[in-house]
Tab-separated table of C-alpha atoms and ligand atoms in Angstrom:
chain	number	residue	atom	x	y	z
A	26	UNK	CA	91.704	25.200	36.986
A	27	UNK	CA	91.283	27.023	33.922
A	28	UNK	CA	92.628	30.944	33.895
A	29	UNK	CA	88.738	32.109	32.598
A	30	UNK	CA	87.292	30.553	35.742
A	31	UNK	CA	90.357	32.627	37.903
A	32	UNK	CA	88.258	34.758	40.579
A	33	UNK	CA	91.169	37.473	39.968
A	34	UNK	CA	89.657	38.731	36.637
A	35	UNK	CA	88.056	41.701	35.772
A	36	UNK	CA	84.719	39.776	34.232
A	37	UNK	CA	84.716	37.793	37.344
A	38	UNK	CA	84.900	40.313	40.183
A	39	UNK	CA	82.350	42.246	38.281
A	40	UNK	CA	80.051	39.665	38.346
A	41	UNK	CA	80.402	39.006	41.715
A	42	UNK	CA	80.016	42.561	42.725
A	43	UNK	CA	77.014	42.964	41.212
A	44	UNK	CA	75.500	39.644	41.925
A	45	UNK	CA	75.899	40.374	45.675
A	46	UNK	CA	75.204	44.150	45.763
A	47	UNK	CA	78.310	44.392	47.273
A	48	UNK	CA	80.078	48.017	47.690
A	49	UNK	CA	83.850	48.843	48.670
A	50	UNK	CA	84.514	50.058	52.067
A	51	UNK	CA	87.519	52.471	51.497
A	52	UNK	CA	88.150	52.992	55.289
A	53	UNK	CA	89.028	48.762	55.133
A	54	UNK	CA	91.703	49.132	52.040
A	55	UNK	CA	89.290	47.041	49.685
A	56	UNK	CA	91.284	47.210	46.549
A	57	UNK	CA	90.718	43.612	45.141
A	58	UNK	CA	93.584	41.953	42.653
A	59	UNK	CA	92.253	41.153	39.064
A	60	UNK	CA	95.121	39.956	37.556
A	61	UNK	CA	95.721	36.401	37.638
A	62	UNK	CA	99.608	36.312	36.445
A	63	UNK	CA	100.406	38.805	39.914
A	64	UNK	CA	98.969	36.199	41.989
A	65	UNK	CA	101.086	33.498	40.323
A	66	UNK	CA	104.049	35.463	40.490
A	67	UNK	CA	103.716	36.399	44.153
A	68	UNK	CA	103.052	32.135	44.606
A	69	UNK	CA	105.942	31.778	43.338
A	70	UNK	CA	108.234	34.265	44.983
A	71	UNK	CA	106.109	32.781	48.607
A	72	UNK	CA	107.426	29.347	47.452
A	73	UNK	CA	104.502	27.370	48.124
A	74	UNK	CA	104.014	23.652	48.314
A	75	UNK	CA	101.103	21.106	48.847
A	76	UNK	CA	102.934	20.591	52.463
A	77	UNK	CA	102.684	24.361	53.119
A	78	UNK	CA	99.651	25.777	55.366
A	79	UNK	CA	99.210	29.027	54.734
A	80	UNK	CA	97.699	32.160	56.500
A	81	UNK	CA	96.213	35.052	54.422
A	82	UNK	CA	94.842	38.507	55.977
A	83	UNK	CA	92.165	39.927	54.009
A	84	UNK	CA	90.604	37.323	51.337
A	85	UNK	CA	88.912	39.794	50.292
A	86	UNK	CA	86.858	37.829	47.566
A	87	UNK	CA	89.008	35.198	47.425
A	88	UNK	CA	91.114	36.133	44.849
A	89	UNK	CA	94.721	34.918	46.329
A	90	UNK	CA	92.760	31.997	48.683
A	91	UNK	CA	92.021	30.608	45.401
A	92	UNK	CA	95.346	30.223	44.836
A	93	UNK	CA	96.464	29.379	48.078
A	94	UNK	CA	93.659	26.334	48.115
A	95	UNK	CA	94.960	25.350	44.732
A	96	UNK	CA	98.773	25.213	45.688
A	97	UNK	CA	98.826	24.549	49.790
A	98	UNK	CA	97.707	22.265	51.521
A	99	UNK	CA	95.167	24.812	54.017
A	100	UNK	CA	94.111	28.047	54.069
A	101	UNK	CA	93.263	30.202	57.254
A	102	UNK	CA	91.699	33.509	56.088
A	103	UNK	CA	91.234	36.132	58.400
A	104	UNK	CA	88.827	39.010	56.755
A	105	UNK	CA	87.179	41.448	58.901
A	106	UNK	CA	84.548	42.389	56.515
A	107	UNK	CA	81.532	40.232	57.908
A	108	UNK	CA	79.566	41.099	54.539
A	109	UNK	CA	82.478	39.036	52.719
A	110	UNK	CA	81.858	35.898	54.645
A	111	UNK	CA	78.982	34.483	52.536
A	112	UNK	CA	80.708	35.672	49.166
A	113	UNK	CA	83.766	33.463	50.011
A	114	UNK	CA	81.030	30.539	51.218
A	115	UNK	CA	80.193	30.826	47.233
A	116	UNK	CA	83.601	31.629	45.591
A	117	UNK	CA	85.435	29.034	47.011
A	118	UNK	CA	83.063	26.274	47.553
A	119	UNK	CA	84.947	24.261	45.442
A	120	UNK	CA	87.320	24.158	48.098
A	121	UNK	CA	87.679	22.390	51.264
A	122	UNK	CA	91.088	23.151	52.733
A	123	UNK	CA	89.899	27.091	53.497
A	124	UNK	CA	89.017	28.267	56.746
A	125	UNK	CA	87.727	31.805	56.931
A	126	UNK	CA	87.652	33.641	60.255
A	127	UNK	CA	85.701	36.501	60.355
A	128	UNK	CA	87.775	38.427	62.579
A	129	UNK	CA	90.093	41.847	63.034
A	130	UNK	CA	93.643	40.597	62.677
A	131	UNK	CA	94.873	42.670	65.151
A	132	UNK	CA	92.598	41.603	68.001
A	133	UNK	CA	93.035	37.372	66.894
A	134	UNK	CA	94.780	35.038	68.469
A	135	UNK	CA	96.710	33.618	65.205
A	136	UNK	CA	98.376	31.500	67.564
A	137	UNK	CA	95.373	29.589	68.934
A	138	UNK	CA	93.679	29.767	65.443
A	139	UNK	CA	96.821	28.122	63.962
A	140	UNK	CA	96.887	25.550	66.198
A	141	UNK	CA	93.332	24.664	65.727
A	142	UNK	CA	94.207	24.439	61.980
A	143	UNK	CA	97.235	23.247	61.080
A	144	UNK	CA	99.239	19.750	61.758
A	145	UNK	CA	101.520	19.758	64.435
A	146	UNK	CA	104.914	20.756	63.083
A	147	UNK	CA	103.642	21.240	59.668
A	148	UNK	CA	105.558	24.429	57.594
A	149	UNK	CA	103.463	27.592	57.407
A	150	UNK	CA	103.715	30.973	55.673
A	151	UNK	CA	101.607	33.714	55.390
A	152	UNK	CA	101.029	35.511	52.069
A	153	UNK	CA	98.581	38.684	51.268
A	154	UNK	CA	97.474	42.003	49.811
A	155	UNK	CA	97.433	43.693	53.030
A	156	UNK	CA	95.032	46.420	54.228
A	157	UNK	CA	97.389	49.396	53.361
A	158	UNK	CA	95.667	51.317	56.328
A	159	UNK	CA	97.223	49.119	58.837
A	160	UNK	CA	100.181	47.440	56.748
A	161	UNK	CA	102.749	48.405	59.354
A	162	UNK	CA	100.617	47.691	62.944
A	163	UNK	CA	100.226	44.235	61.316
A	164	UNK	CA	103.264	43.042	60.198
A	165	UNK	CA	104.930	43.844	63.845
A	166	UNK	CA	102.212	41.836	65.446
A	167	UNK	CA	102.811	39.179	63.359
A	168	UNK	CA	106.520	39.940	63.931
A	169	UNK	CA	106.536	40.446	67.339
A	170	UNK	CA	104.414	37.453	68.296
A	171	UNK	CA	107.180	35.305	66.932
A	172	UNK	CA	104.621	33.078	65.330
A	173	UNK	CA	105.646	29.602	64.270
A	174	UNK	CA	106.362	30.661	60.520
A	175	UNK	CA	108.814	30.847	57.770
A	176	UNK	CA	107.901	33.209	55.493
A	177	UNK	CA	105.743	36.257	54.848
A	178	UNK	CA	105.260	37.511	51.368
A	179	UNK	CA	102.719	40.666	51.843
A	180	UNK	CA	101.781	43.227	48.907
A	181	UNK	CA	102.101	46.495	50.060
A	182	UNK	CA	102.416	50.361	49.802
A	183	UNK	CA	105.849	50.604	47.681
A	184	UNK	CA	107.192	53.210	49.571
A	185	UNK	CA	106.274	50.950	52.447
A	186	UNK	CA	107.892	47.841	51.605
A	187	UNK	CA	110.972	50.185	50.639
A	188	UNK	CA	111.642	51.787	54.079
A	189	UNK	CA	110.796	48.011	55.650
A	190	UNK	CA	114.005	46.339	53.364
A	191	UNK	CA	116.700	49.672	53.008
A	192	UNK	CA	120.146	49.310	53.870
A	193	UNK	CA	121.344	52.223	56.005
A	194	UNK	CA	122.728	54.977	54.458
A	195	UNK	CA	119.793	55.246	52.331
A	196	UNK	CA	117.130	57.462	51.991
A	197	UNK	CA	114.667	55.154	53.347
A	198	UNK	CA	116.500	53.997	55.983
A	199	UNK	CA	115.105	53.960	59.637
A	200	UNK	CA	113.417	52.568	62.624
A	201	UNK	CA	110.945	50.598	60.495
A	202	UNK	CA	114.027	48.770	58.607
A	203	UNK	CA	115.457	48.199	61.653
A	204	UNK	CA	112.540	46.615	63.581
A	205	UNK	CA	111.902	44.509	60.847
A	206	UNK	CA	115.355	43.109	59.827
A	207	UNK	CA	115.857	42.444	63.534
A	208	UNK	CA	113.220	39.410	62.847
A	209	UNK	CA	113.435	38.666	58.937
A	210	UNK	CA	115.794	39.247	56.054
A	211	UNK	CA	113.591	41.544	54.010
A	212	UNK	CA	113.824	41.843	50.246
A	213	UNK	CA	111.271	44.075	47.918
A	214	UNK	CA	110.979	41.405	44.930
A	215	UNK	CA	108.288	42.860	42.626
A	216	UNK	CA	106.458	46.312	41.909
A	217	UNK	CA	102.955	46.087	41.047
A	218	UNK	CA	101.330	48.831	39.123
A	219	UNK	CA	97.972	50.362	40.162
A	220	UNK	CA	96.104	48.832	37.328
A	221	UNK	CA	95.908	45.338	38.944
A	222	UNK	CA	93.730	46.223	41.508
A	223	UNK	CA	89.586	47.298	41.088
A	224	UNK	CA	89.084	50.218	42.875
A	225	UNK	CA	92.625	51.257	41.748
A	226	UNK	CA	94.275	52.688	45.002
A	227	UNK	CA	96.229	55.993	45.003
A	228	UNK	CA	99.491	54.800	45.584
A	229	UNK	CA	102.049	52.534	44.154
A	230	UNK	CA	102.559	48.568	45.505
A	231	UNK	CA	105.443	46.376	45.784
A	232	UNK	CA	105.702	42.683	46.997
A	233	UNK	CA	107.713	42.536	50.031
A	234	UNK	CA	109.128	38.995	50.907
A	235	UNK	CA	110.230	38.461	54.626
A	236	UNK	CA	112.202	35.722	55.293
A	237	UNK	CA	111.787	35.312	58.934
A	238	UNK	CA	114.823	34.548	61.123
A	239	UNK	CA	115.854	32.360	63.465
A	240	UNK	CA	117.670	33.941	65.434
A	241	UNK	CA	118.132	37.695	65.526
A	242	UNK	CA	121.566	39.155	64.055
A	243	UNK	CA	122.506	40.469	66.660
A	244	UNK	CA	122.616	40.356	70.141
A	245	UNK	CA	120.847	43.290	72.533
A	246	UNK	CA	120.708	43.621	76.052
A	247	UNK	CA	117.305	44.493	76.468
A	248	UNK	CA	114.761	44.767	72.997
A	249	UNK	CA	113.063	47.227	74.216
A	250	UNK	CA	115.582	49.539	75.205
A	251	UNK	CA	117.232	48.863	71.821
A	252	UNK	CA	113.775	49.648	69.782
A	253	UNK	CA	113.486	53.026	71.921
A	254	UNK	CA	117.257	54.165	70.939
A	255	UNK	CA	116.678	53.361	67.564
A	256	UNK	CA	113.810	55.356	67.242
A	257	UNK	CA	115.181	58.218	69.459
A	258	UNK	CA	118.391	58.517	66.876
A	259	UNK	CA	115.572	58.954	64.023
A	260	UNK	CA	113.897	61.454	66.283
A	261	UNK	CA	114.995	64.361	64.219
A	262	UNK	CA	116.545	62.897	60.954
A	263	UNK	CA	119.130	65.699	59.973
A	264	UNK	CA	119.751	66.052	63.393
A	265	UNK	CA	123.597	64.372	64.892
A	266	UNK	CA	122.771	61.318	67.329
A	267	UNK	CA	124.712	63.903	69.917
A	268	UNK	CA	121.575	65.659	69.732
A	269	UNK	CA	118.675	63.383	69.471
A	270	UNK	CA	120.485	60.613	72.121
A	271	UNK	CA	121.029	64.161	74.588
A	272	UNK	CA	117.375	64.987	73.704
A	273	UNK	CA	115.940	61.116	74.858
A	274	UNK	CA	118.371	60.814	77.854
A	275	UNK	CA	118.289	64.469	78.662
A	276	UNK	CA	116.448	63.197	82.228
A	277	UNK	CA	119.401	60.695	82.713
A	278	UNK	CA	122.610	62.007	81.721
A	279	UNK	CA	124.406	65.471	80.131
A	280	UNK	CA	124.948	66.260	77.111
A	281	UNK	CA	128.740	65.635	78.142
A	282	UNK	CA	128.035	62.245	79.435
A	283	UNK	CA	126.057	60.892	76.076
A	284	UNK	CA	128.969	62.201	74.199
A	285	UNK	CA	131.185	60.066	76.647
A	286	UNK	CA	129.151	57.020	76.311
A	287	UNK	CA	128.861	57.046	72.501
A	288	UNK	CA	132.783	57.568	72.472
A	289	UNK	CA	132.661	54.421	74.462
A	290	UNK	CA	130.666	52.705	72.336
A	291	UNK	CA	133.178	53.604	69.413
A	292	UNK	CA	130.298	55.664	67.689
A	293	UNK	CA	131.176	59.359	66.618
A	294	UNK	CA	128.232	61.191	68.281
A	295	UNK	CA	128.454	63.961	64.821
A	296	UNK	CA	127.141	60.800	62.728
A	297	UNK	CA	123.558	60.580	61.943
A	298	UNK	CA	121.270	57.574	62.751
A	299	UNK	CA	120.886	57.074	58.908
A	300	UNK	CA	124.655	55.436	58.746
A	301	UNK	CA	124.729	53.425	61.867
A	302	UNK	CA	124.239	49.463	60.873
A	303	UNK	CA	121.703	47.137	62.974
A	304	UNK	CA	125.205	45.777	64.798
A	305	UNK	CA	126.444	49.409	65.527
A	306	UNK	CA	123.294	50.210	66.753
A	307	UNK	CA	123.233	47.408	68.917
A	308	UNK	CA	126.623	48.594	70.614
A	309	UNK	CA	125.286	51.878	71.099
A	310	UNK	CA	121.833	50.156	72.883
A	311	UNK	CA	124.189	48.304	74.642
A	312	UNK	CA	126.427	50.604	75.901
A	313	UNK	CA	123.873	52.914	77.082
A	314	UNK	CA	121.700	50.258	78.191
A	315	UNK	CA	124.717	48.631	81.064
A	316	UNK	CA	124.820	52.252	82.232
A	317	UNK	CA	121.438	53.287	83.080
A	318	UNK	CA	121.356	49.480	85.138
A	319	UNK	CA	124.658	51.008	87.333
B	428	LIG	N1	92.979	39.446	49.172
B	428	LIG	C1	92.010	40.217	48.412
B	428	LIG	C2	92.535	40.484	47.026
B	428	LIG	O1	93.771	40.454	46.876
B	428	LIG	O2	91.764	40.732	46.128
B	428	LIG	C3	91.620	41.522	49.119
B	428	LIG	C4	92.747	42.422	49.550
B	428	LIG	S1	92.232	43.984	50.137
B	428	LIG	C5	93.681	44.964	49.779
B	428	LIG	C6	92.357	43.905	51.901
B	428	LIG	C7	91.337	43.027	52.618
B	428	LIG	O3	91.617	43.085	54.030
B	428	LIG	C8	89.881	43.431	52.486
B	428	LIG	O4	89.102	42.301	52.181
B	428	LIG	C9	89.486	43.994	53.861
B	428	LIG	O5	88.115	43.841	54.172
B	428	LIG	C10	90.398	43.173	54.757
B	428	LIG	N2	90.716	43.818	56.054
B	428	LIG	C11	90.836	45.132	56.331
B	428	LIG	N3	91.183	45.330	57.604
B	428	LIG	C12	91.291	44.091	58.173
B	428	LIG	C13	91.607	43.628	59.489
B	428	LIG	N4	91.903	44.473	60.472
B	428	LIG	N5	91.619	42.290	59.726
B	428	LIG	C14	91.318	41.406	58.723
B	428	LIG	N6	91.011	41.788	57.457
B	428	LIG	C15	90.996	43.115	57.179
């Protein structure tokens, strides 16, 4: 395929715009890529093969599915936009490895739809320029459903894909980095500026590549228990975890006996949750977690 023929060009997108009447719904995060070398690069960094199926949210026009046709082996799209359904019919009808679903990805059953799509066993990885409305409601679906995948490679808000791969001890370092390195090594491996995208959005993207886990590094008693500390300890950032933990278990236990338990946990209760790591955490969740069961 020829770069002039490329969907993800200015010329092109035009055309199809106009062609179709079609107008940008804001309150859907329509901001469609033109640039044909920042879909290459984010191929590459997904590390696609002609094995590879591959799921995309929000095709949008088809920019990336082109890409995804050209350099996997299927495509399920899920767009949400029914008024895109018969523009991708046209864009990509010189494909037949795409399936578009016309559905909300947040009320589909990826599982079923994958398994109507895909060979049994065969390697699959989702890639896309989210919705930035709903980038993080999406990703922990997709996250928590523990979906039969190896990758995700998603553009994103860059502020967004920074809090999702910090290291603690930074300043975007919370409950968000922690939920999602629980299920994927996460690693922010490209900026994008604005003028990739037509309607240019208002803030600044990055690709964010999640390399999904097998098992999780560390081991918790109970998740949820362990999600609900973590975010309790980010309650009040400048606050000490003496004071948010006392605030969360305040119907539970004293102030005195969170200070006791933290102590037992090894954890000094003056720290904030901004320096604990995933495996100190963890303790803590634990520790707390064996004495509310007593
Ligand atoms: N992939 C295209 C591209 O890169 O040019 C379009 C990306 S655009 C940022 C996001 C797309 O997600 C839009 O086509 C929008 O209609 C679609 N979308 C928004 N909310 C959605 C949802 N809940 N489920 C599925 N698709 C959605």
């Amino acid at each position: 395929m020829t770069q002039e023929k490329a969907i993800a060009t200015p010329s092109k997108t035009k055309e199809i715009l106009h062609k179709h009447g079609f107008s940008f719904k804001k309150s859907l995060g329509q901001n469609f890529l033109i640039d044909v070398q920042i879909l290459k690069n984010i191929m590459q960094h997904a590390g696609i093969d002609k094995e590879t199926g591959t799921i995309e949210i929000g095709p949008g026009m088809g920019a990336l599915t082109e890409q995804l046709a050209i350099h996997s082996d299927h495509v399920v799209a899920f767009e949400i936009d029914q008024r895109l359904v018969p523009i991708l019919e046209e864009t990509l009808q010189a494909y037949d490895n795409v399936s578009v679903v016309n559905k909300d990805i947040l009320e589909a059953d990826i599982q079923n739809e994958m398994k109507e799509h895909f060979k049994e066993g065969q390697p699959i990885k989702i890639v896309a320029n989210l919705p930035y409305y709903i980038t993080t409601p999406i990703l922990m679906k997709l996250l928590m459903e523990q979906l039969p995948i190896s990758s995700i490679t998603v553009m994103i808000q860059k502020e967004v894909a920074e809090r999702m791969a910090a290291s603690p001890s930074s300043k975007s370092y919370g409950s968000l980095s922690i939920a999602v390195q629980y299920y994927t090594e996460a690693k922010v491996v490209m900026n994008v500026p604005k003028t990739v995208f037509m309607p240019q959005p208002n803030v600044d993207s990055s690709v964010l590549h999640l390399t999904l886990r097998t098992e999780p590094p560390v081991q918790v008693e109970n998740e949820t228990f362990f999600f609900d500390l973590v975010q309790a300890s980010f309650a009040q950032r400048r606050k000490t975890l003496n004071n948010n933990l006392a605030r969360h278990f305040s119907d539970k236990y004293t102030k005195q006996e969170v200070a006791e338990l933290m102590e037992l946990a090894d954890i000094d209760g003056s720290r904030r949750g901004e320096s604990l790591s995933m495996e100190e955490f963890a303790r803590l969740a634990n520790m707390f977690y064996k004495s509310v069961q007593k």
